[in-house]
Short mmCIF file of C-alpha atoms and ligand atoms in Angstrom, two decimals:
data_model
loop_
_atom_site.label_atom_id
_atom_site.label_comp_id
_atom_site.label_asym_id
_atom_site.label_seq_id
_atom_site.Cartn_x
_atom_site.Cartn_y
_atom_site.Cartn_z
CA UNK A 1 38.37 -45.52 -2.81
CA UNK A 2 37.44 -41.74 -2.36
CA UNK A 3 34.71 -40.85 -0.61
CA UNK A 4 32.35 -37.87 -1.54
CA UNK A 5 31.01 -34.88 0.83
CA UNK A 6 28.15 -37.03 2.44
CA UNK A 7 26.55 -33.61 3.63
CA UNK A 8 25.57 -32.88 0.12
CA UNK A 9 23.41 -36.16 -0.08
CA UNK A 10 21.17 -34.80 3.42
CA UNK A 11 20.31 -32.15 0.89
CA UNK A 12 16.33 -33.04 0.09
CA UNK A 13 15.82 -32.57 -3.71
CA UNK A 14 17.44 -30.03 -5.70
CA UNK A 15 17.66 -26.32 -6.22
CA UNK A 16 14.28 -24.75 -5.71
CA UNK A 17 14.47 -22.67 -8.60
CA UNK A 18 16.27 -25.59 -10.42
CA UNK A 19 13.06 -27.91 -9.58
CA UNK A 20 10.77 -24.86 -10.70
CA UNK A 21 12.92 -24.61 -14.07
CA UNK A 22 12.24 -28.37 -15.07
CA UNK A 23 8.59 -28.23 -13.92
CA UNK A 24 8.08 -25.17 -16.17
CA UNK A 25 9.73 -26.91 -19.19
CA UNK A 26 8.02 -29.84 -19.00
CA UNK A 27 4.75 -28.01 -19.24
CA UNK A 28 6.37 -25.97 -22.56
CA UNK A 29 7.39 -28.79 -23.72
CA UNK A 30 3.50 -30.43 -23.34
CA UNK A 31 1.71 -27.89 -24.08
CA UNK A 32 3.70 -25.79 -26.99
CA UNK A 33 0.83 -23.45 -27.50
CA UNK A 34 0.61 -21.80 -24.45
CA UNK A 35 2.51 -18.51 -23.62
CA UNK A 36 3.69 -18.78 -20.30
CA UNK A 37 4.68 -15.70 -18.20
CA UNK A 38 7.37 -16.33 -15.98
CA UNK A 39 6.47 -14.45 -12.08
CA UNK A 40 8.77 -17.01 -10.34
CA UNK A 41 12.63 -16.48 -9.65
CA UNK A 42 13.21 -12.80 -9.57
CA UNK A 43 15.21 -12.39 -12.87
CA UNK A 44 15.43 -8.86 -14.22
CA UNK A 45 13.90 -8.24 -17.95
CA UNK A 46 14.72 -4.50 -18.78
CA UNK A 47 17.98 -3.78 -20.47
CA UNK A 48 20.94 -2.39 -18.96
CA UNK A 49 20.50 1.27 -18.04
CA UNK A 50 22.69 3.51 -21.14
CA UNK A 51 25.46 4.69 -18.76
CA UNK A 52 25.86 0.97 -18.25
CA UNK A 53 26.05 0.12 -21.32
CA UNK A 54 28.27 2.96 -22.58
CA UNK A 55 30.60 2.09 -19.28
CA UNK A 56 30.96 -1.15 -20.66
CA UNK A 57 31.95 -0.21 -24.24
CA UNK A 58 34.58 1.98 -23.27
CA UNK A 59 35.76 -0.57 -21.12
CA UNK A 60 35.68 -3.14 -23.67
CA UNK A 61 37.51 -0.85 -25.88
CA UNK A 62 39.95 -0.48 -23.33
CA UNK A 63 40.66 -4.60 -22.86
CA UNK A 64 41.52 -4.04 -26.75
CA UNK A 65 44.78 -1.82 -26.16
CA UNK A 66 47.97 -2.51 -24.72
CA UNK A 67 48.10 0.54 -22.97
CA UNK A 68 44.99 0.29 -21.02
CA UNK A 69 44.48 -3.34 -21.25
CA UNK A 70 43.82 -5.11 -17.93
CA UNK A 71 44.53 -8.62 -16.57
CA UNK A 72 43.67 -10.02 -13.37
CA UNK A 73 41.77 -7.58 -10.65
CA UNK A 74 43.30 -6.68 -6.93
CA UNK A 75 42.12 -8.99 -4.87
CA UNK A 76 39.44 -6.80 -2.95
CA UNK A 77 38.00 -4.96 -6.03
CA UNK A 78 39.48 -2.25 -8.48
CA UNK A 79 39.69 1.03 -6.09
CA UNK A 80 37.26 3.01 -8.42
CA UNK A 81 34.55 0.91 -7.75
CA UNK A 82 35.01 0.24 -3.67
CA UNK A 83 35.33 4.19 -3.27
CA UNK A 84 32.49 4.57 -5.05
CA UNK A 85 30.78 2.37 -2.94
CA UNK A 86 32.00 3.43 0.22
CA UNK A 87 30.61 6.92 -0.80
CA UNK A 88 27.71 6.17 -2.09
CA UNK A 89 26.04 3.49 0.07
CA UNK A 90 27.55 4.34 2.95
CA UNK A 91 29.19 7.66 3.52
CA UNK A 92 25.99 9.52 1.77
CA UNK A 93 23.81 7.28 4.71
CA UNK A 94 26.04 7.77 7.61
CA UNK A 95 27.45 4.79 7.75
CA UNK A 96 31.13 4.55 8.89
CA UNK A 97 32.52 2.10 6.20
CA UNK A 98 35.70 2.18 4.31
CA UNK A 99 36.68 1.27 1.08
CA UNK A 100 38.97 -1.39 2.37
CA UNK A 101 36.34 -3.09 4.30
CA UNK A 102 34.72 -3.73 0.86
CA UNK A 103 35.36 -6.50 -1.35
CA UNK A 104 33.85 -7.14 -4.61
CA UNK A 105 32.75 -10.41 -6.14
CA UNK A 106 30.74 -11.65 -8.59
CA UNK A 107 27.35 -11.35 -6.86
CA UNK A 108 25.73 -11.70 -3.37
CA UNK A 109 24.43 -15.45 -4.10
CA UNK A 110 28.40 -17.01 -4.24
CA UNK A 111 29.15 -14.25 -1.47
CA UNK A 112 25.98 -15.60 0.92
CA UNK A 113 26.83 -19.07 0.07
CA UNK A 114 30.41 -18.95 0.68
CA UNK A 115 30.62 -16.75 3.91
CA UNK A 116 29.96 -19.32 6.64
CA UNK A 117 33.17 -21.37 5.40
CA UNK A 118 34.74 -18.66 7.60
CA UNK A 119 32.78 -20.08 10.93
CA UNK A 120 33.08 -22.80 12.61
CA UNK A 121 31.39 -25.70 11.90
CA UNK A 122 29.57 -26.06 15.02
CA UNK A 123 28.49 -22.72 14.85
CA UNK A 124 24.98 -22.83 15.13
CA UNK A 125 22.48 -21.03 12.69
CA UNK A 126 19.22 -18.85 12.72
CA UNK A 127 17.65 -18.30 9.42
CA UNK A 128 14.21 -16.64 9.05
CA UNK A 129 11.39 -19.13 7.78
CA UNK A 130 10.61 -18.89 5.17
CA UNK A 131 14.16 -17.96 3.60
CA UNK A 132 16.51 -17.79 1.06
CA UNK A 133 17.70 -21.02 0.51
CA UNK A 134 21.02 -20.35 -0.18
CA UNK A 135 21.92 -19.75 3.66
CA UNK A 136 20.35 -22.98 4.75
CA UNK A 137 21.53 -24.97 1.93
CA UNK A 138 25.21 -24.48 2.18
CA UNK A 139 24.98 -24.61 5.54
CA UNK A 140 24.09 -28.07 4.92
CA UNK A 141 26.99 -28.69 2.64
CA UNK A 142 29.27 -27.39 5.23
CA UNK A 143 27.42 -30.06 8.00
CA UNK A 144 26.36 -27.62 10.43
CA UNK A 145 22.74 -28.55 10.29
CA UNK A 146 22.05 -31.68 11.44
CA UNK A 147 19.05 -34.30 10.78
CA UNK A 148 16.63 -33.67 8.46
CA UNK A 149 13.23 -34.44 9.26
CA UNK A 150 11.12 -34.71 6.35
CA UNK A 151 7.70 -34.31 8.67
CA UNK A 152 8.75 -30.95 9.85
CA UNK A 153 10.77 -29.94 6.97
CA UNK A 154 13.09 -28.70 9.22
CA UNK A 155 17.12 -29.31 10.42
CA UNK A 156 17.68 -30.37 13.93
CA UNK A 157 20.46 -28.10 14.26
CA UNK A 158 18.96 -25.01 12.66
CA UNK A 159 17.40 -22.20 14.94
CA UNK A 160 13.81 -21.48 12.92
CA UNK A 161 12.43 -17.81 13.80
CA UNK A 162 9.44 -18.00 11.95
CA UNK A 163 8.14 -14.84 9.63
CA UNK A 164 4.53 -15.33 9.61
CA UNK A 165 1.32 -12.64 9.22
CA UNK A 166 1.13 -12.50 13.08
CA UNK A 167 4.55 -11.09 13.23
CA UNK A 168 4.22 -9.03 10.00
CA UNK A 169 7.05 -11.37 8.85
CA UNK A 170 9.09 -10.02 10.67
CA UNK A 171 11.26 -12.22 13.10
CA UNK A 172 11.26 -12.25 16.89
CA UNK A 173 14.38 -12.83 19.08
CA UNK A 174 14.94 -16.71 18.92
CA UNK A 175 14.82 -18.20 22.29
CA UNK A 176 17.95 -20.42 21.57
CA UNK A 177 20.90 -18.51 21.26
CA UNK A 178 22.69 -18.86 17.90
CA UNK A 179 26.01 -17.79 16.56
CA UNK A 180 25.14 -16.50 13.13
CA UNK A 181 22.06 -14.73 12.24
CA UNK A 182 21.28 -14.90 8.71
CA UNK A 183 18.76 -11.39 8.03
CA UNK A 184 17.70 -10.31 4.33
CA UNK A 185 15.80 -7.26 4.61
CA UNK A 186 13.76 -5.87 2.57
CA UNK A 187 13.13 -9.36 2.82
CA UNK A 188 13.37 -12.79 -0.22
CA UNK A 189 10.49 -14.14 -0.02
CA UNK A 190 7.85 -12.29 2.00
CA UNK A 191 8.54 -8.71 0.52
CA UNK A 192 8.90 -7.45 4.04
CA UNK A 193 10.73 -4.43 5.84
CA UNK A 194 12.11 -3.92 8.95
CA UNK A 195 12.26 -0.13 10.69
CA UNK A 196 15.61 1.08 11.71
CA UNK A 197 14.80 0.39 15.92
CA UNK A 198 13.50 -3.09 14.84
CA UNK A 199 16.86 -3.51 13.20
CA UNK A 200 19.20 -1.94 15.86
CA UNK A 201 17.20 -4.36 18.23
CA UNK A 202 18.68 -7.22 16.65
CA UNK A 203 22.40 -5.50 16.76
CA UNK A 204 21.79 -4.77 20.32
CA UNK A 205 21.08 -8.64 20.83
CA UNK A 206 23.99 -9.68 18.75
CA UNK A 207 26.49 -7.68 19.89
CA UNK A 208 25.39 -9.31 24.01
CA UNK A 209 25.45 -12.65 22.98
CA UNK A 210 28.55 -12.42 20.43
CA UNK A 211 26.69 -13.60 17.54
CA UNK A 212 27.50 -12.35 14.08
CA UNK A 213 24.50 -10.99 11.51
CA UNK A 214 25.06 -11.92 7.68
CA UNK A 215 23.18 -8.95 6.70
CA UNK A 216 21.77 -9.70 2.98
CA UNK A 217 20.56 -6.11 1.76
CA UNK A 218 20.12 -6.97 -1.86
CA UNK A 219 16.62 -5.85 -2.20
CA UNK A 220 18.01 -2.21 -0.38
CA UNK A 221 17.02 0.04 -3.68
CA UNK A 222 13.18 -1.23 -3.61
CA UNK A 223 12.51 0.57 -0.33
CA UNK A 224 10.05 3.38 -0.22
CA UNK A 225 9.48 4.32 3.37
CA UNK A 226 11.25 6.62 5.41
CA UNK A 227 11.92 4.61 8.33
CA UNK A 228 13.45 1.49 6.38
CA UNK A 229 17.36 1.27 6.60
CA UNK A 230 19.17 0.82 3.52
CA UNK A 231 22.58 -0.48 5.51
CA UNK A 232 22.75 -2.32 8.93
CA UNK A 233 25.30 -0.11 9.48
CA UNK A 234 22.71 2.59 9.86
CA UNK A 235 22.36 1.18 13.62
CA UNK A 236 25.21 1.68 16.50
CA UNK A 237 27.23 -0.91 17.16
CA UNK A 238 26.52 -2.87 13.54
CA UNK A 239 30.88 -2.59 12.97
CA UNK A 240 31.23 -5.37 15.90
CA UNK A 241 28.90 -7.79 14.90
CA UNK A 242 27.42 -7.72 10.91
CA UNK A 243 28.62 -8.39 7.73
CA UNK A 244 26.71 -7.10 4.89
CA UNK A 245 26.13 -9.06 1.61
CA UNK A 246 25.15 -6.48 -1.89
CA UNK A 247 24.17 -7.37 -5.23
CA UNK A 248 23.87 -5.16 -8.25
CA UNK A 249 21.67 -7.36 -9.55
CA UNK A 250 18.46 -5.99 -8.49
CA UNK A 251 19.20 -2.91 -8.22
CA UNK A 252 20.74 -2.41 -11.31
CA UNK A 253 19.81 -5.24 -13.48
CA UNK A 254 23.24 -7.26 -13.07
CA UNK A 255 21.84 -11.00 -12.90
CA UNK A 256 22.86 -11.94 -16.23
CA UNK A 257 26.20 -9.55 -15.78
CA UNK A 258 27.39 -10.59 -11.87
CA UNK A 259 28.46 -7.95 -9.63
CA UNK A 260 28.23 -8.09 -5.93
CA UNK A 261 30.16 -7.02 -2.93
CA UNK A 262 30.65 -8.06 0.75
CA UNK A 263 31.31 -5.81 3.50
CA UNK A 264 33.21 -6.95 6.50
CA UNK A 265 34.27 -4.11 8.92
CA UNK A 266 37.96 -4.39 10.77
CA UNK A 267 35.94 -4.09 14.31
CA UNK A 268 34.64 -7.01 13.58
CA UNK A 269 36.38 -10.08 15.55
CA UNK A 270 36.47 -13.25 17.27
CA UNK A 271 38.44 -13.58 20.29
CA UNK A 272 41.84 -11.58 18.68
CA UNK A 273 40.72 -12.73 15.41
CA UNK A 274 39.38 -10.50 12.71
CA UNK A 275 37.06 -11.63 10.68
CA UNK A 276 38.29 -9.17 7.67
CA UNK A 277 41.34 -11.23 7.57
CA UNK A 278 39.58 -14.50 7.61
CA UNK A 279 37.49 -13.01 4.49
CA UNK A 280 40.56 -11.45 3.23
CA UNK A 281 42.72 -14.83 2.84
CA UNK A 282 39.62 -16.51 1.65
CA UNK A 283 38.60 -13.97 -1.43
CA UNK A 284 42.54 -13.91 -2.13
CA UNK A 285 42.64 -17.69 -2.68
CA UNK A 286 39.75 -18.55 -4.04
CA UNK A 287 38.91 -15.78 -6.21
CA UNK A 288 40.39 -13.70 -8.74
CA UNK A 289 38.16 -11.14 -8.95
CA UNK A 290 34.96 -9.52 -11.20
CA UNK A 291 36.24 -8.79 -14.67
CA UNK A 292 37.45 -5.15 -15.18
CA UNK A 293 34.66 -4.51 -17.75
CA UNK A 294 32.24 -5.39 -15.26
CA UNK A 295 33.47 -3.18 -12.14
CA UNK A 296 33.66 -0.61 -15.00
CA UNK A 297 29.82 -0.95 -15.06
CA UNK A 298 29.01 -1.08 -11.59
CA UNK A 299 30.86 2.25 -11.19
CA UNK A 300 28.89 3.63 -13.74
CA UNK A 301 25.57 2.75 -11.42
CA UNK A 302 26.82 5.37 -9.06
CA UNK A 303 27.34 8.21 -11.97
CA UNK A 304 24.87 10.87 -11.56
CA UNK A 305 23.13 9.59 -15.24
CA UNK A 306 23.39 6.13 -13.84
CA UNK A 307 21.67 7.05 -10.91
CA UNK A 308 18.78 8.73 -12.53
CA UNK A 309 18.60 6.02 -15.46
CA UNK A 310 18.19 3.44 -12.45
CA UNK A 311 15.77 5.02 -10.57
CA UNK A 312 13.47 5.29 -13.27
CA UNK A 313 14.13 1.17 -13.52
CA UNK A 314 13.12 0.31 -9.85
CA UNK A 315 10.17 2.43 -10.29
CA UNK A 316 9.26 0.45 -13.51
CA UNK A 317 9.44 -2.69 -11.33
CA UNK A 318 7.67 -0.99 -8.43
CA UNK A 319 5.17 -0.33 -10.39
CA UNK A 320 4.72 -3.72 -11.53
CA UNK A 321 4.38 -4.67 -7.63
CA UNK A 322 1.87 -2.30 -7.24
CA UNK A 323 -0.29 -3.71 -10.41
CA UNK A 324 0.35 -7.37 -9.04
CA UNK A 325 -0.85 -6.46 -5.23
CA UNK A 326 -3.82 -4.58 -6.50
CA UNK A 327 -5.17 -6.73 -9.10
CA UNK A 328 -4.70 -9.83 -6.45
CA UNK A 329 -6.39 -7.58 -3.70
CA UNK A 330 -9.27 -6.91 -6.51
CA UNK A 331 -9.49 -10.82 -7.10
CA UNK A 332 -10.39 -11.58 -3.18
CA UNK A 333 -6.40 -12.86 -2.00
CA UNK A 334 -4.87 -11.99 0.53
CA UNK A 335 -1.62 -10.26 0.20
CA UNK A 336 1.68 -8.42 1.38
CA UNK A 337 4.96 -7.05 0.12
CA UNK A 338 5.20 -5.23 -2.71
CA UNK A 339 6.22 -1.91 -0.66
CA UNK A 340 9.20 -1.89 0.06
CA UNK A 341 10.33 -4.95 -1.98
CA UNK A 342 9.56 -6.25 -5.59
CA UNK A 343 8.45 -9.32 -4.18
CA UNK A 344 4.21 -9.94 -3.32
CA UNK A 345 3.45 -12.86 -0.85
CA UNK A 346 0.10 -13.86 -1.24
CA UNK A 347 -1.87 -16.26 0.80
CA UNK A 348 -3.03 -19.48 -1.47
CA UNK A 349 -6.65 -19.49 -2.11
CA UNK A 350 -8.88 -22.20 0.02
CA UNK A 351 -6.83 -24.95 1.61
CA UNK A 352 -4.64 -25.61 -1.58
CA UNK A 353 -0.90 -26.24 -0.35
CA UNK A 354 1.74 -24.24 -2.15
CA UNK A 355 2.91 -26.99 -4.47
CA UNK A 356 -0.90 -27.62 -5.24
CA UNK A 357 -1.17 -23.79 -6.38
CA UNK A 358 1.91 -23.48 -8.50
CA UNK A 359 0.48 -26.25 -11.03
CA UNK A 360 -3.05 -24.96 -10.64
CA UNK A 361 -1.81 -21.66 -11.75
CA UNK A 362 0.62 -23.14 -14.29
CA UNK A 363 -2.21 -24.97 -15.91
CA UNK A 364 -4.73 -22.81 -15.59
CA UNK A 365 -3.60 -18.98 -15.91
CA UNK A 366 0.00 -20.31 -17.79
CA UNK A 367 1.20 -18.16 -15.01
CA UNK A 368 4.40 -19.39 -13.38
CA UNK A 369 5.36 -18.49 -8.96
CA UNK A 370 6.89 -19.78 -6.62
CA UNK A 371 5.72 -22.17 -4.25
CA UNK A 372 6.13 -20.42 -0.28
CA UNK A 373 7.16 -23.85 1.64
CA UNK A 374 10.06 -23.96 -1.11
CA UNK A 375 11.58 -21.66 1.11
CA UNK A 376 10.45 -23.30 4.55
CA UNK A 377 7.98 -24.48 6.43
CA UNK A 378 6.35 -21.57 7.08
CA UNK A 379 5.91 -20.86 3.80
CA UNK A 380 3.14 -23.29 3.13
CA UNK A 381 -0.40 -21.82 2.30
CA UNK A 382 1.75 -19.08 0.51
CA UNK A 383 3.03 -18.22 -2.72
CA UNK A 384 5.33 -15.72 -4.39
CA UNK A 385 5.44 -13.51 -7.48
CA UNK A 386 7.91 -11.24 -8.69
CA UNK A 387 7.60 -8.23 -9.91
CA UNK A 388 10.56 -7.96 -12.16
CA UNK A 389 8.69 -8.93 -15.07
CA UNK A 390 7.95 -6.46 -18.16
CA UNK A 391 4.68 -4.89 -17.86
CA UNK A 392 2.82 -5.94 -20.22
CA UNK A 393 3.61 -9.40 -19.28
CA UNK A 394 2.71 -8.55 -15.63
CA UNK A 395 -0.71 -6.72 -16.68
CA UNK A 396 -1.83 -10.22 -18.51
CA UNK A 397 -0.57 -12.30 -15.75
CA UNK A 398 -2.44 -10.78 -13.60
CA UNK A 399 -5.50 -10.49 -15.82
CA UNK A 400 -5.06 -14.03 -16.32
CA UNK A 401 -5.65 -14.64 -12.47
CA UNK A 402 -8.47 -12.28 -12.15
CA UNK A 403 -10.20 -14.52 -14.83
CA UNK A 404 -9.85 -18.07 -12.67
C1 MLT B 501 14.98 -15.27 -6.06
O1 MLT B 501 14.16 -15.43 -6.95
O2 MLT B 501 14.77 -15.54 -4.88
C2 MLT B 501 16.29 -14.70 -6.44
O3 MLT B 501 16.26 -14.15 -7.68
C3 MLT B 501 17.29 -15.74 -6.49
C4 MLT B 501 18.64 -15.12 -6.44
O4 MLT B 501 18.81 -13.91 -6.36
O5 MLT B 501 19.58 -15.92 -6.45
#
């Protein structure tokens, strides 16, 4: 009789953004009437940028010719698009990356989920709380994490370095050592940044203990302030001991389209054994690659219309952040984020848990967030909105909530 991956059934109920989906249809489905604006996963809404688009009909037209058609991609990524990453996000910032430590994919989600099959499996994890769920979740699938205990909310093999106001969500230095440090800064959920020398602290401490930061910089086009880093490769010593997980879907409105990439430098290596290779053997099996119409498009993000088109979009969302953390200020919460991140944490009003403030603002202001403790414990008392919304929806969500 086969037996099934028992580390799957540890998980505690499903997808967060799954559970958040079928609570939100339900309530459409009740209540058919209401118009309900959607603030919870952070889903782009404007269109594709036109050098996007118009990189994605010649490409198309392209896939239509025997001369220039295309079949499967090289396993790391068409070269177009990998040196114009490798320019672009890192040799314009300093940052001593190649195009052959650069391998493209289909989004940073897969790529953040699928990384640690490269570790061992008594590797031992640090995740920020609250998090993305992604890293803890497949963690669990892979059975590094232990008991659950539903009291805490919390794995027994998971190190917790908790992001909380006192901190400026921004984690300390666990006291337990781990072996891989899962960052994502500007940071999913809280909104938060971290300063180059608070960064190149954590390097330092990797680098002495041997421990290996999965670097997720997918929010890296929302940040405003000087003294933000864009790469962890900004900071000495970052080749040894991070990989770094992209996504073009915030940046460039891909989440519908899927394009990602993973960096893992050569210097980076266990023992005699690089990690690159271990990537390398992976992404070769497993994968076969982003379609050629869509690498087409990502290297038209780094043309100089692209560019321009694109940063007129973040600013369109930024803006949006800027109308959600005022007009929550103005109503008497308690906020942060929203900076140098679309997201806006807010603190839940009174004593009303998370959950308890998702349906009260589903019911009441047809508004729909997400919960904080769906990303960890020390999300509870705190709530999320994003500000990838359009903005007239965001103006009337937030008009909405002024009005409770
Ligand atoms: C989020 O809402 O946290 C993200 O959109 C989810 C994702 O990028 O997978």
């Amino acid at each position: 009789m086969f037996k099934v991956n028992d580390n799957y059934l540890k998980l505690p109920g499903s997808y967060l953004f799954s559970t958040i989906g079928k609570k939100v249809k339900a309530y459409e489905a009740a209540h058919p009437d209401k118009k309900v604006i959607r603030l919870g996963i952070g889903d782009v809404t404007q269109p594709l940028a036109p050098a996007i688009i118009e990189a994605l009909h010649k490409a198309v037209d392209e896939m239509g010719k025997a001369e220039t058609f295309h079949g499967y991609a090289p396993d790391l990524g068409y070269e177009f698009l990998r040196n114009a990453i490798a320019k672009n996000d890192y040799a314009d910032r300093g940052c001593p990356i190649g195009p052959d430590e650069i391998f493209v994919s289909d989004g940073a989600k897969c790529d953040s989920g699928n990384i640690q099959e490269i570790f061992s499996t008594d590797n031992k994890i640090a995740v920020c709380d609250p998090v993305y769920p992604v890293y803890v979740d497949t963690n669990v699938m892979a059975g590094r994490t232990g008991v659950y205990d539903p009291s805490t909310e919390t794995w027994s093999d998971v190190i917790y370095m908790p992001c909380t106001a006192e901190n400026h969500f921004v984690p300390e230095l666990p006291k337990e050592t781990p072996d891989l440090i899962y960052l994502c800064f500007p940071n999913n959920p809280v909104g938060s940044a971290i300063t180059k020398d608070q960064l190149q602290v954590w390097v330092d401490y990797a680098n002495k203990v041997g421990a290996v930061i999965i670097y997720d910089a997918a929010y890296e086009a929302y940040i405003s302030e000087e003294n933000v880093p864009h790469s962890i490769y900004e900071c000495q010593g970052a080749r040894t001991c991070a990989i770094e997980l992209r996504s073009f879907s915030k940046n460039a409105g891909f989440t519908g389209t899927r394009l990602g990439f993973t960096v893992v430098p050569k210097d980076l290596k266990s023992g005699d054994v690089s990690l690159h290779a271990l990537w390398a053997r992976r992404h070769g099996t497993k994968y076969n690659g982003a379609p050629y119409i869509v690498q087409r498009a990502g290297e038209a993000v780094y043309s100089p219309e692209g560019k321009e088109q694109l940063k007129k979009q973040v600013a369109y969302y930024m803006n949006n952040a800027r109308v959600i953390k005022d007009g929550l200020k103005e109503a008497g919460y308690t906020v942060a984020g929203g900076v140098n991140a679309p997201y806006i944490w807010l603190k839940t009003p009174g004593r009303m848990t998370s959950w308890e403030f998702f349906d009260y603002l589903l019911e009441n202001a047809n508004v729909v967030g997400t919960p904080g403790s769906g990303f960890g414990p020390s999300g509870e008392g705190y709530f999320r909105l994003t500000a990838f919304g359009s903005y007239e929806n965001t103006v009337a969500a937030l008009e909405r909530i002024r009005k409770l």
